[in-house]
PDB file of C-alpha atoms in Angstrom:
ATOM      1  CA  VAL A  61      76.352 -48.769-101.617  1.00  0.00           C
ATOM      2  CA  ALA A  62      77.501 -45.578 -99.898  1.00  0.00           C
ATOM      3  CA  ALA A  63      74.435 -43.768-101.211  1.00  0.00           C
ATOM      4  CA  GLY A  64      72.206 -46.523 -99.821  1.00  0.00           C
ATOM      5  CA  ARG A  65      73.826 -46.252 -96.415  1.00  0.00           C
ATOM      6  CA  ASP A  66      73.403 -42.481 -96.429  1.00  0.00           C
ATOM      7  CA  GLU A  67      69.726 -42.789 -97.296  1.00  0.00           C
ATOM      8  CA  LEU A  68      69.171 -45.374 -94.548  1.00  0.00           C
ATOM      9  CA  TRP A  69      70.923 -43.138 -92.007  1.00  0.00           C
ATOM     10  CA  TYR A  70      68.825 -40.150 -93.133  1.00  0.00           C
ATOM     11  CA  ARG A  71      65.547 -42.066 -92.848  1.00  0.00           C
ATOM     12  CA  THR A  72      66.515 -43.466 -89.435  1.00  0.00           C
ATOM     13  CA  ARG A  73      67.386 -40.007 -88.124  1.00  0.00           C
ATOM     14  CA  ARG A  74      64.121 -38.569 -89.456  1.00  0.00           C
ATOM     15  CA  PHE A  75      62.151 -41.374 -87.778  1.00  0.00           C
ATOM     16  CA  VAL A  76      63.877 -40.790 -84.412  1.00  0.00           C
ATOM     17  CA  ASP A  77      63.307 -37.030 -84.620  1.00  0.00           C
ATOM     18  CA  ARG A  78      59.603 -37.479 -85.423  1.00  0.00           C
ATOM     19  CA  HIS A  79      58.954 -40.045 -82.688  1.00  0.00           C
ATOM     20  CA  ARG A  80      61.373 -38.855 -79.999  1.00  0.00           C
ATOM     21  CA  ALA A  81      58.687 -38.455 -77.312  1.00  0.00           C
ATOM     22  CA  SER A  82      57.099 -41.844 -78.026  1.00  0.00           C
ATOM     23  CA  LEU A  83      60.478 -43.569 -77.984  1.00  0.00           C
ATOM     24  CA  ALA A  84      61.351 -41.937 -74.651  1.00  0.00           C
ATOM     25  CA  VAL A  85      58.098 -43.183 -73.109  1.00  0.00           C
ATOM     26  CA  GLY A  86      58.750 -46.661 -74.475  1.00  0.00           C
ATOM     27  CA  VAL A  87      62.239 -46.738 -73.020  1.00  0.00           C
ATOM     28  CA  LEU A  88      60.907 -45.576 -69.636  1.00  0.00           C
ATOM     29  CA  LEU A  89      58.215 -48.260 -69.642  1.00  0.00           C
ATOM     30  CA  LEU A  90      60.676 -51.002 -70.612  1.00  0.00           C
ATOM     31  CA  ALA A  91      63.056 -49.848 -67.886  1.00  0.00           C
ATOM     32  CA  ALA A  92      60.272 -49.989 -65.268  1.00  0.00           C
ATOM     33  CA  VAL A  93      59.304 -53.519 -66.324  1.00  0.00           C
ATOM     34  CA  ALA A  94      62.934 -54.666 -66.392  1.00  0.00           C
ATOM     35  CA  VAL A  95      63.710 -53.223 -62.961  1.00  0.00           C
ATOM     36  CA  THR A  96      60.591 -54.788 -61.427  1.00  0.00           C
ATOM     37  CA  ALA A  97      61.419 -58.173 -62.952  1.00  0.00           C
ATOM     38  CA  MET A  98      64.984 -57.955 -61.668  1.00  0.00           C
ATOM     39  CA  LEU A  99      63.792 -57.053 -58.156  1.00  0.00           C
ATOM     40  CA  VAL A 100      61.349 -59.985 -58.151  1.00  0.00           C
ATOM     41  CA  THR A 101      64.139 -62.378 -59.152  1.00  0.00           C
ATOM     42  CA  LEU A 102      66.645 -61.052 -56.618  1.00  0.00           C
ATOM     43  CA  TRP A 103      64.169 -60.983 -53.732  1.00  0.00           C
ATOM     44  CA  THR A 104      62.857 -64.480 -54.519  1.00  0.00           C
ATOM     45  CA  ARG A 105      66.396 -65.875 -54.537  1.00  0.00           C
ATOM     46  CA  ALA A 106      67.227 -64.077 -51.281  1.00  0.00           C
ATOM     47  CA  ALA A 107      64.025 -65.262 -49.584  1.00  0.00           C
ATOM     48  CA  HIS A 108      64.670 -68.883 -50.517  1.00  0.00           C
ATOM     49  CA  SER A 109      68.376 -68.844 -49.734  1.00  0.00           C
ATOM     50  CA  SER A 110      67.883 -67.282 -46.292  1.00  0.00           C
ATOM     51  CA  GLY A 111      65.834 -70.250 -45.093  1.00  0.00           C
ATOM     52  CA  PRO A 112      68.148 -73.309 -45.126  1.00  0.00           C
ATOM     53  CA  ALA A 113      71.318 -71.318 -44.469  1.00  0.00           C
ATOM     54  CA  VAL A 114      74.700 -72.957 -44.194  1.00  0.00           C
ATOM     55  CA  ALA A 115      74.995 -74.451 -40.702  1.00  0.00           C
ATOM     56  CA  GLY A 116      78.292 -72.769 -39.863  1.00  0.00           C
ATOM     57  CA  ILE A 117      77.068 -69.327 -40.818  1.00  0.00           C
ATOM     58  CA  ALA A 118      73.698 -69.755 -39.114  1.00  0.00           C
ATOM     59  CA  SER A 119      75.349 -70.759 -35.850  1.00  0.00           C
ATOM     60  CA  ALA A 120      77.707 -67.764 -35.930  1.00  0.00           C
ATOM     61  CA  GLN A 121      75.181 -65.102 -36.905  1.00  0.00           C
ATOM     62  CA  ALA A 122      71.388 -65.061 -37.036  1.00  0.00           C
ATOM     63  CA  PRO A 123      69.888 -64.028 -40.404  1.00  0.00           C
ATOM     64  CA  ARG A 124      68.551 -60.511 -40.697  1.00  0.00           C
ATOM     65  CA  PRO A 125      64.760 -60.248 -40.437  1.00  0.00           C
ATOM     66  CA  SER A 126      62.933 -59.216 -43.589  1.00  0.00           C
ATOM     67  CA  ILE A 127      60.471 -56.327 -43.658  1.00  0.00           C
ATOM     68  CA  ALA A 128      58.070 -54.830 -46.205  1.00  0.00           C
ATOM     69  CA  VAL A 129      56.283 -51.480 -46.063  1.00  0.00           C
ATOM     70  CA  ALA A 130      52.868 -51.375 -47.742  1.00  0.00           C
ATOM     71  CA  ALA A 131      51.325 -48.188 -49.111  1.00  0.00           C
ATOM     72  CA  PHE A 132      49.702 -46.059 -46.409  1.00  0.00           C
ATOM     73  CA  THR A 133      45.906 -45.868 -46.214  1.00  0.00           C
ATOM     74  CA  ASN A 134      44.410 -42.430 -46.866  1.00  0.00           C
ATOM     75  CA  LEU A 135      41.926 -41.940 -44.011  1.00  0.00           C
ATOM     76  CA  SER A 136      41.172 -38.378 -45.138  1.00  0.00           C
ATOM     77  CA  GLY A 137      39.410 -39.771 -48.184  1.00  0.00           C
ATOM     78  CA  ARG A 138      40.549 -36.883 -50.394  1.00  0.00           C
ATOM     79  CA  PRO A 139      42.012 -37.968 -53.754  1.00  0.00           C
ATOM     80  CA  ALA A 140      44.313 -34.920 -53.675  1.00  0.00           C
ATOM     81  CA  ASP A 141      46.037 -36.422 -50.612  1.00  0.00           C
ATOM     82  CA  GLN A 142      46.635 -39.840 -52.172  1.00  0.00           C
ATOM     83  CA  TRP A 143      50.243 -38.987 -53.079  1.00  0.00           C
ATOM     84  CA  LEU A 144      51.053 -39.148 -49.365  1.00  0.00           C
ATOM     85  CA  SER A 145      50.325 -42.882 -49.443  1.00  0.00           C
ATOM     86  CA  THR A 146      53.283 -43.434 -51.777  1.00  0.00           C
ATOM     87  CA  ALA A 147      55.490 -40.772 -50.180  1.00  0.00           C
ATOM     88  CA  LEU A 148      55.171 -42.071 -46.615  1.00  0.00           C
ATOM     89  CA  ALA A 149      55.806 -45.683 -47.641  1.00  0.00           C
ATOM     90  CA  GLU A 150      58.868 -44.671 -49.671  1.00  0.00           C
ATOM     91  CA  MET A 151      60.316 -42.627 -46.825  1.00  0.00           C
ATOM     92  CA  LEU A 152      59.707 -45.285 -44.171  1.00  0.00           C
ATOM     93  CA  THR A 153      61.233 -47.963 -46.412  1.00  0.00           C
ATOM     94  CA  THR A 154      64.360 -45.834 -46.810  1.00  0.00           C
ATOM     95  CA  GLU A 155      64.530 -45.045 -43.089  1.00  0.00           C
ATOM     96  CA  LEU A 156      64.237 -48.685 -42.008  1.00  0.00           C
ATOM     97  CA  ALA A 157      66.852 -49.778 -44.560  1.00  0.00           C
ATOM     98  CA  GLY A 158      69.466 -47.552 -42.901  1.00  0.00           C
ATOM     99  CA  GLY A 159      72.119 -49.480 -41.017  1.00  0.00           C
ATOM    100  CA  GLY A 160      71.414 -52.758 -42.821  1.00  0.00           C
ATOM    101  CA  GLN A 161      69.867 -54.448 -39.774  1.00  0.00           C
ATOM    102  CA  VAL A 162      66.875 -55.700 -41.765  1.00  0.00           C
ATOM    103  CA  ARG A 163      66.355 -56.863 -45.324  1.00  0.00           C
ATOM    104  CA  VAL A 164      63.868 -54.410 -46.817  1.00  0.00           C
ATOM    105  CA  VAL A 165      61.673 -55.556 -49.693  1.00  0.00           C
ATOM    106  CA  PRO A 166      61.883 -53.063 -52.600  1.00  0.00           C
ATOM    107  CA  ALA A 167      58.801 -50.847 -52.851  1.00  0.00           C
ATOM    108  CA  ASP A 168      58.158 -51.855 -56.474  1.00  0.00           C
ATOM    109  CA  LEU A 169      57.907 -55.497 -55.465  1.00  0.00           C
ATOM    110  CA  VAL A 170      55.593 -54.723 -52.526  1.00  0.00           C
ATOM    111  CA  THR A 171      53.279 -52.718 -54.800  1.00  0.00           C
ATOM    112  CA  ARG A 172      53.106 -55.514 -57.354  1.00  0.00           C
ATOM    113  CA  ALA A 173      52.457 -58.177 -54.705  1.00  0.00           C
ATOM    114  CA  ALA A 174      49.747 -56.060 -53.040  1.00  0.00           C
ATOM    115  CA  ARG A 175      48.010 -55.652 -56.389  1.00  0.00           C
ATOM    116  CA  ASP A 176      48.221 -59.398 -57.072  1.00  0.00           C
ATOM    117  CA  VAL A 177      46.618 -60.402 -53.735  1.00  0.00           C
ATOM    118  CA  GLY A 178      44.008 -57.639 -53.634  1.00  0.00           C
ATOM    119  CA  ALA A 179      45.609 -55.638 -50.828  1.00  0.00           C
ATOM    120  CA  ASP A 180      45.948 -52.402 -52.821  1.00  0.00           C
ATOM    121  CA  THR A 181      42.567 -50.986 -51.788  1.00  0.00           C
ATOM    122  CA  THR A 182      41.875 -47.302 -51.171  1.00  0.00           C
ATOM    123  CA  GLY A 183      40.688 -48.111 -47.649  1.00  0.00           C
ATOM    124  CA  PRO A 184      42.234 -50.407 -45.034  1.00  0.00           C
ATOM    125  CA  PRO A 185      43.135 -53.730 -46.722  1.00  0.00           C
ATOM    126  CA  PRO A 186      41.064 -56.782 -45.710  1.00  0.00           C
ATOM    127  CA  GLY A 187      42.650 -59.101 -43.150  1.00  0.00           C
ATOM    128  CA  ASP A 188      42.794 -62.076 -45.507  1.00  0.00           C
ATOM    129  CA  ALA A 189      44.495 -59.951 -48.185  1.00  0.00           C
ATOM    130  CA  VAL A 190      47.069 -58.781 -45.635  1.00  0.00           C
ATOM    131  CA  GLU A 191      47.861 -62.372 -44.703  1.00  0.00           C
ATOM    132  CA  ARG A 192      48.181 -63.328 -48.383  1.00  0.00           C
ATOM    133  CA  LEU A 193      50.543 -60.410 -48.890  1.00  0.00           C
ATOM    134  CA  ARG A 194      52.741 -61.483 -45.991  1.00  0.00           C
ATOM    135  CA  ARG A 195      52.896 -65.059 -47.294  1.00  0.00           C
ATOM    136  CA  SER A 196      53.529 -63.901 -50.852  1.00  0.00           C
ATOM    137  CA  LEU A 197      56.535 -61.820 -49.814  1.00  0.00           C
ATOM    138  CA  ALA A 198      57.812 -64.438 -47.322  1.00  0.00           C
ATOM    139  CA  ILE A 199      58.676 -61.757 -44.758  1.00  0.00           C
ATOM    140  CA  ASP A 200      59.098 -61.529 -41.009  1.00  0.00           C
ATOM    141  CA  TYR A 201      57.549 -58.063 -40.589  1.00  0.00           C
ATOM    142  CA  LEU A 202      54.795 -56.394 -42.588  1.00  0.00           C
ATOM    143  CA  VAL A 203      54.379 -52.655 -41.993  1.00  0.00           C
ATOM    144  CA  LEU A 204      50.894 -51.190 -42.469  1.00  0.00           C
ATOM    145  CA  GLY A 205      50.291 -47.469 -42.108  1.00  0.00           C
ATOM    146  CA  SER A 206      47.553 -44.879 -42.344  1.00  0.00           C
ATOM    147  CA  PHE A 207      47.411 -41.103 -42.370  1.00  0.00           C
ATOM    148  CA  ALA A 208      44.917 -38.309 -41.973  1.00  0.00           C
ATOM    149  CA  ALA A 209      45.608 -34.769 -43.173  1.00  0.00           C
ATOM    150  CA  SER A 210      43.878 -31.596 -42.063  1.00  0.00           C
ATOM    151  CA  ALA A 211      41.898 -29.544 -44.579  1.00  0.00           C
ATOM    152  CA  ASP A 212      43.709 -27.580 -47.262  1.00  0.00           C
ATOM    153  CA  GLY A 213      45.728 -24.655 -45.978  1.00  0.00           C
ATOM    154  CA  ALA A 214      49.118 -23.015 -45.945  1.00  0.00           C
ATOM    155  CA  ALA A 215      50.362 -25.251 -43.107  1.00  0.00           C
ATOM    156  CA  ARG A 216      48.603 -28.599 -42.860  1.00  0.00           C
ATOM    157  CA  THR A 217      48.809 -31.032 -39.967  1.00  0.00           C
ATOM    158  CA  LEU A 218      49.333 -34.719 -40.583  1.00  0.00           C
ATOM    159  CA  ARG A 219      48.733 -37.688 -38.300  1.00  0.00           C
ATOM    160  CA  ILE A 220      50.330 -41.025 -39.091  1.00  0.00           C
ATOM    161  CA  ASP A 221      49.729 -44.423 -37.507  1.00  0.00           C
ATOM    162  CA  VAL A 222      52.049 -47.348 -38.194  1.00  0.00           C
ATOM    163  CA  ARG A 223      51.536 -50.982 -37.244  1.00  0.00           C
ATOM    164  CA  VAL A 224      54.029 -53.826 -37.703  1.00  0.00           C
ATOM    165  CA  LEU A 225      52.629 -57.339 -38.026  1.00  0.00           C
ATOM    166  CA  ARG A 226      54.996 -60.027 -36.782  1.00  0.00           C
ATOM    167  CA  ARG A 227      54.925 -63.747 -37.433  1.00  0.00           C
ATOM    168  CA  SER A 228      54.688 -65.100 -33.912  1.00  0.00           C
ATOM    169  CA  GLU A 229      54.419 -62.013 -31.710  1.00  0.00           C
ATOM    170  CA  GLU A 230      51.906 -59.286 -31.014  1.00  0.00           C
ATOM    171  CA  PRO A 231      51.829 -56.333 -33.468  1.00  0.00           C
ATOM    172  CA  VAL A 232      53.862 -53.210 -32.705  1.00  0.00           C
ATOM    173  CA  SER A 233      52.239 -49.783 -33.168  1.00  0.00           C
ATOM    174  CA  VAL A 234      53.511 -46.197 -33.181  1.00  0.00           C
ATOM    175  CA  SER A 235      51.912 -42.897 -34.148  1.00  0.00           C
ATOM    176  CA  GLY A 236      52.888 -39.277 -34.663  1.00  0.00           C
ATOM    177  CA  VAL A 237      51.529 -35.832 -35.488  1.00  0.00           C
ATOM    178  CA  GLY A 238      53.367 -33.046 -37.281  1.00  0.00           C
ATOM    179  CA  ASP A 239      53.465 -30.502 -40.083  1.00  0.00           C
ATOM    180  CA  GLU A 240      53.175 -31.705 -43.652  1.00  0.00           C
ATOM    181  CA  ALA A 241      56.252 -29.611 -44.508  1.00  0.00           C
ATOM    182  CA  ARG A 242      58.320 -31.783 -42.130  1.00  0.00           C
ATOM    183  CA  LEU A 243      57.263 -35.060 -43.664  1.00  0.00           C
ATOM    184  CA  PHE A 244      60.552 -36.937 -43.404  1.00  0.00           C
ATOM    185  CA  SER A 245      61.141 -35.768 -39.817  1.00  0.00           C
ATOM    186  CA  MET A 246      57.847 -37.393 -38.837  1.00  0.00           C
ATOM    187  CA  ILE A 247      58.823 -40.610 -40.609  1.00  0.00           C
ATOM    188  CA  ALA A 248      62.286 -40.587 -39.014  1.00  0.00           C
ATOM    189  CA  ASP A 249      60.685 -40.293 -35.567  1.00  0.00           C
ATOM    190  CA  ALA A 250      58.260 -43.123 -36.348  1.00  0.00           C
ATOM    191  CA  GLY A 251      61.090 -45.253 -37.729  1.00  0.00           C
ATOM    192  CA  GLY A 252      63.161 -44.652 -34.607  1.00  0.00           C
ATOM    193  CA  ALA A 253      60.251 -45.705 -32.389  1.00  0.00           C
ATOM    194  CA  LEU A 254      59.721 -48.839 -34.481  1.00  0.00           C
ATOM    195  CA  ARG A 255      63.403 -49.737 -34.263  1.00  0.00           C
ATOM    196  CA  SER A 256      63.241 -49.499 -30.483  1.00  0.00           C
ATOM    197  CA  ARG A 257      60.093 -51.631 -30.274  1.00  0.00           C
ATOM    198  CA  LEU A 258      61.563 -54.251 -32.630  1.00  0.00           C
ATOM    199  CA  GLY A 259      64.874 -54.479 -30.787  1.00  0.00           C
ATOM    200  CA  LEU A 260      66.931 -52.823 -33.545  1.00  0.00           C
ATOM    201  CA  HIS A 261      69.729 -50.330 -33.083  1.00  0.00           C
ATOM    202  CA  GLU A 262      68.919 -46.655 -33.487  1.00  0.00           C
ATOM    203  CA  ASN A 263      69.909 -45.076 -36.789  1.00  0.00           C
ATOM    204  CA  THR A 264      72.852 -42.666 -36.634  1.00  0.00           C
ATOM    205  CA  PRO A 265      72.152 -38.936 -37.195  1.00  0.00           C
ATOM    206  CA  ASP A 266      74.325 -38.999 -40.330  1.00  0.00           C
ATOM    207  CA  ALA A 267      72.405 -41.965 -41.777  1.00  0.00           C
ATOM    208  CA  THR A 268      69.092 -40.252 -41.066  1.00  0.00           C
ATOM    209  CA  LYS A 269      70.324 -37.046 -42.692  1.00  0.00           C
ATOM    210  CA  ARG A 270      71.467 -38.911 -45.814  1.00  0.00           C
ATOM    211  CA  ALA A 271      68.131 -40.723 -46.050  1.00  0.00           C
ATOM    212  CA  GLY A 272      66.198 -37.458 -45.839  1.00  0.00           C
ATOM    213  CA  ALA A 273      68.419 -35.821 -48.463  1.00  0.00           C
ATOM    214  CA  ALA A 274      67.426 -38.521 -50.943  1.00  0.00           C
ATOM    215  CA  PHE A 275      63.929 -37.039 -51.263  1.00  0.00           C
ATOM    216  CA  PRO A 276      62.695 -33.704 -52.633  1.00  0.00           C
ATOM    217  CA  ALA A 277      62.787 -30.943 -50.048  1.00  0.00           C
ATOM    218  CA  SER A 278      59.581 -29.097 -50.949  1.00  0.00           C
ATOM    219  CA  VAL A 279      56.086 -30.499 -50.496  1.00  0.00           C
ATOM    220  CA  GLU A 280      55.125 -29.754 -54.099  1.00  0.00           C
ATOM    221  CA  ALA A 281      58.176 -31.489 -55.577  1.00  0.00           C
ATOM    222  CA  MET A 282      57.595 -34.479 -53.296  1.00  0.00           C
ATOM    223  CA  ARG A 283      53.963 -34.638 -54.388  1.00  0.00           C
ATOM    224  CA  LEU A 284      54.907 -34.657 -58.080  1.00  0.00           C
ATOM    225  CA  TYR A 285      57.674 -37.199 -57.494  1.00  0.00           C
ATOM    226  CA  SER A 286      55.364 -39.531 -55.543  1.00  0.00           C
ATOM    227  CA  GLU A 287      52.578 -39.286 -58.107  1.00  0.00           C
ATOM    228  CA  GLY A 288      55.112 -40.040 -60.847  1.00  0.00           C
ATOM    229  CA  LEU A 289      56.321 -43.143 -58.996  1.00  0.00           C
ATOM    230  CA  ALA A 290      52.740 -44.326 -58.506  1.00  0.00           C
ATOM    231  CA  ARG A 291      51.952 -43.949 -62.206  1.00  0.00           C
ATOM    232  CA  LEU A 292      55.197 -45.695 -63.184  1.00  0.00           C
ATOM    233  CA  ARG A 293      54.302 -48.675 -60.998  1.00  0.00           C
ATOM    234  CA  LEU A 294      50.973 -48.864 -62.808  1.00  0.00           C
ATOM    235  CA  LEU A 295      52.967 -48.981 -66.075  1.00  0.00           C
ATOM    236  CA  ASP A 296      51.594 -45.580 -67.107  1.00  0.00           C
ATOM    237  CA  ALA A 297      54.931 -44.321 -68.414  1.00  0.00           C
ATOM    238  CA  VAL A 298      53.434 -41.374 -70.296  1.00  0.00           C
ATOM    239  CA  GLN A 299      51.904 -39.707 -67.254  1.00  0.00           C
ATOM    240  CA  ALA A 300      54.841 -40.770 -65.068  1.00  0.00           C
ATOM    241  CA  GLN A 301      57.270 -38.974 -67.373  1.00  0.00           C
ATOM    242  CA  VAL A 302      55.190 -35.789 -67.240  1.00  0.00           C
ATOM    243  CA  LEU A 303      54.989 -35.792 -63.434  1.00  0.00           C
ATOM    244  CA  LEU A 304      58.654 -36.648 -62.880  1.00  0.00           C
ATOM    245  CA  ALA A 305      59.721 -33.950 -65.334  1.00  0.00           C
ATOM    246  CA  ARG A 306      57.648 -31.401 -63.403  1.00  0.00           C
ATOM    247  CA  ALA A 307      59.220 -32.577 -60.139  1.00  0.00           C
ATOM    248  CA  GLU A 308      62.693 -32.219 -61.635  1.00  0.00           C
ATOM    249  CA  ALA A 309      61.859 -28.702 -62.791  1.00  0.00           C
ATOM    250  CA  ARG A 310      61.014 -27.835 -59.179  1.00  0.00           C
ATOM    251  CA  GLU A 311      64.305 -29.234 -57.864  1.00  0.00           C
ATOM    252  CA  PRO A 312      66.700 -29.684 -60.808  1.00  0.00           C
ATOM    253  CA  GLY A 313      69.661 -30.626 -58.601  1.00  0.00           C
ATOM    254  CA  ASN A 314      67.970 -33.560 -56.841  1.00  0.00           C
ATOM    255  CA  PRO A 315      69.572 -36.848 -58.057  1.00  0.00           C
ATOM    256  CA  MET A 316      66.650 -38.946 -56.754  1.00  0.00           C
ATOM    257  CA  ILE A 317      64.242 -37.340 -59.218  1.00  0.00           C
ATOM    258  CA  GLN A 318      66.630 -37.605 -62.128  1.00  0.00           C
TER     259      GLN A 318
END
């Protein structure tokens, strides 16, 4: 019996050693699916429970508005700039979540919903798809953004335009121009302007600093990280693992990448 156990252990260890890379990809893919499913469940419960709130609580405090940030539209039209679509949406989601004044829909859930309703186009999403996305997520505010980057160079300029669609009020729009190397600073400025226009309190400097520290500092690491996230949300765990590993090699101490 002992010999049989030893042989089974030996064969199992040999199998794991031979297929280590494939097993790692499988685990990453399963984790992505599990996290997305969990986010869908949690957000659906929160969306339904926030409607008919308990009368005593509703009278004492109004429920927080819900907000979702869709992927930014790449007006430059260059595939090499597409990573900015994911990066800008991720950063703005994090910035708006600071302070807890709004309920922010997780980016994974927004991406999945946009794909389901046909709003994940390379150009500006059609109006009917945008409305379906807003209804699908059951949100108060839907944030749509676009960007245009200057031609390749050592220091590129980026213009961003952000528009917030509201249920019963006119849309709110802000824009900004800055250096690509100061990506989060641009988003923080846009987020601050949106907060003011939406009647929300300004984020504290410490909260803004913590939000910015959550992302890679260099443009190249942020590009690799964003491309890895995009591939992971398309359930391409193999390519996602390669890109995220390269991003981690650029900034090994960044906990967000790990």
